[in-house]
Coordinates of C-alpha atoms in Angstrom, one line a residue:
X1 CA -14.0 1.7 -11.9
X2 CA -11.5 -1.2 -12.0
X3 CA -7.8 -0.2 -11.1
X4 CA -4.5 -2.2 -10.9
X5 CA -2.1 -1.8 -8.1
X6 CA 1.4 -3.1 -9.5
X7 CA 3.8 -4.6 -7.0
X8 CA 7.0 -5.3 -9.1
X9 CA 5.4 -6.8 -12.1
X10 CA 2.4 -8.3 -10.5
X11 CA -0.9 -6.5 -10.9
X12 CA -3.6 -6.7 -8.2
X13 CA -7.1 -5.5 -9.3
X14 CA -9.8 -3.6 -7.4
X15 CA -13.3 -2.2 -7.9
X16 CA -13.0 1.4 -6.6
X17 CA -15.4 4.5 -6.5
X18 CA -14.6 6.9 -9.2
X19 CA -13.2 9.4 -6.8
X20 CA -10.4 7.0 -5.7
X21 CA -9.6 5.9 -9.4
X22 CA -9.3 9.3 -10.8
X23 CA -7.2 10.4 -7.8
X24 CA -4.9 7.3 -7.4
X25 CA -1.4 9.1 -7.6
X26 CA -2.6 11.7 -5.1
X27 CA -3.9 9.0 -2.7
X28 CA -0.7 7.0 -3.1
X29 CA 1.4 10.0 -2.0
X30 CA -1.0 10.7 0.8
X31 CA -0.6 7.0 1.9
X32 CA 3.0 7.4 1.8
X33 CA 3.0 10.4 3.9
X34 CA 0.9 8.7 6.3
X35 CA 3.2 5.9 6.4
X36 CA 6.1 8.1 7.4
X37 CA 4.0 9.3 10.6
X38 CA 3.8 5.7 11.9
X39 CA 6.3 4.9 14.9
X40 CA 7.1 1.8 16.8
X41 CA 5.0 -1.5 16.5
X42 CA 2.4 -1.2 13.9
X43 CA 1.1 -3.9 11.5
X44 CA 2.7 -2.2 8.6
X45 CA 6.1 -2.0 10.3
X46 CA 8.8 -4.6 11.2
X47 CA 11.9 -4.3 13.2
X48 CA 14.9 -5.1 11.2
X49 CA 18.5 -5.8 11.8
X50 CA 21.3 -6.3 9.3
X51 CA 24.2 -8.2 10.8
X52 CA 27.5 -8.2 8.8
X53 CA 29.6 -11.4 8.8
X54 CA 31.8 -10.0 11.4
X55 CA 28.9 -9.8 13.9
X56 CA 28.7 -6.0 13.6
X57 CA 25.0 -4.4 13.1
X58 CA 24.9 -2.2 10.2
X59 CA 21.2 -1.4 10.3
X60 CA 18.8 -1.5 13.1
X61 CA 15.4 0.1 12.7
X62 CA 11.8 -0.3 11.8
X63 CA 11.1 -0.6 8.1
X64 CA 7.5 -0.1 6.3
X65 CA 6.1 -3.3 5.0
X66 CA 2.8 -3.3 3.1
X67 CA 1.0 -4.8 0.0
X68 CA -1.7 -3.6 -2.2
X69 CA -4.4 -5.0 0.2
X70 CA -2.9 -2.6 3.0
X71 CA -3.2 0.4 0.8
X72 CA -6.9 -0.6 0.2
X73 CA -7.5 -1.2 3.8
X74 CA -6.1 2.4 4.5
X75 CA -8.5 3.7 1.8
X76 CA -11.5 2.1 3.5
X77 CA -10.6 2.4 7.0
X78 CA -8.5 5.5 7.5
X79 CA -9.1 7.8 4.6
X80 CA -12.9 7.4 3.5
X81 CA -14.1 5.4 6.5
X82 CA -16.4 3.6 4.2
X83 CA -16.1 0.6 1.7
X84 CA -14.7 2.5 -1.4
X85 CA -12.6 -0.5 -2.7
X86 CA -12.7 -4.2 -2.9
X87 CA -10.5 -6.7 -4.5
X88 CA -11.6 -8.3 -7.8
X89 CA -11.0 -12.1 -7.6
X90 CA -11.7 -13.1 -11.2
X91 CA -9.0 -11.1 -13.2
X92 CA -8.9 -13.3 -16.4
X93 CA -9.8 -10.5 -19.1
X94 CA -9.5 -7.3 -17.0
X95 CA -8.2 -4.2 -18.4
X96 CA -7.7 -1.6 -15.6
X97 CA -8.8 2.0 -16.2
X98 CA -6.0 3.4 -14.0
X99 CA -2.8 1.8 -12.6
X100 CA -0.4 2.8 -9.9
X101 CA 3.0 1.1 -8.8
X102 CA 4.6 0.7 -5.5

């Protein structure tokens, strides 16, 4: 099954097993929940500070940073522990059967 993951207005296409394609929204929510459990240094997190013009730091904390390939990696490695999704490289005339947005 071909799916699209939308980041802003850009689609990224993946060939996934049917179980993934028919449960995309549920899996997206599970991924979001998993992301909230990550603490400290992690490839999906970056330490960020916002410094105001007067030098005051208005925000200092880790923020989650990920893309569609990271979601697919989580599906393959953490969730299913098997290759259940791969990126489609030639996307010319693809019409996805399911779409999610982050």
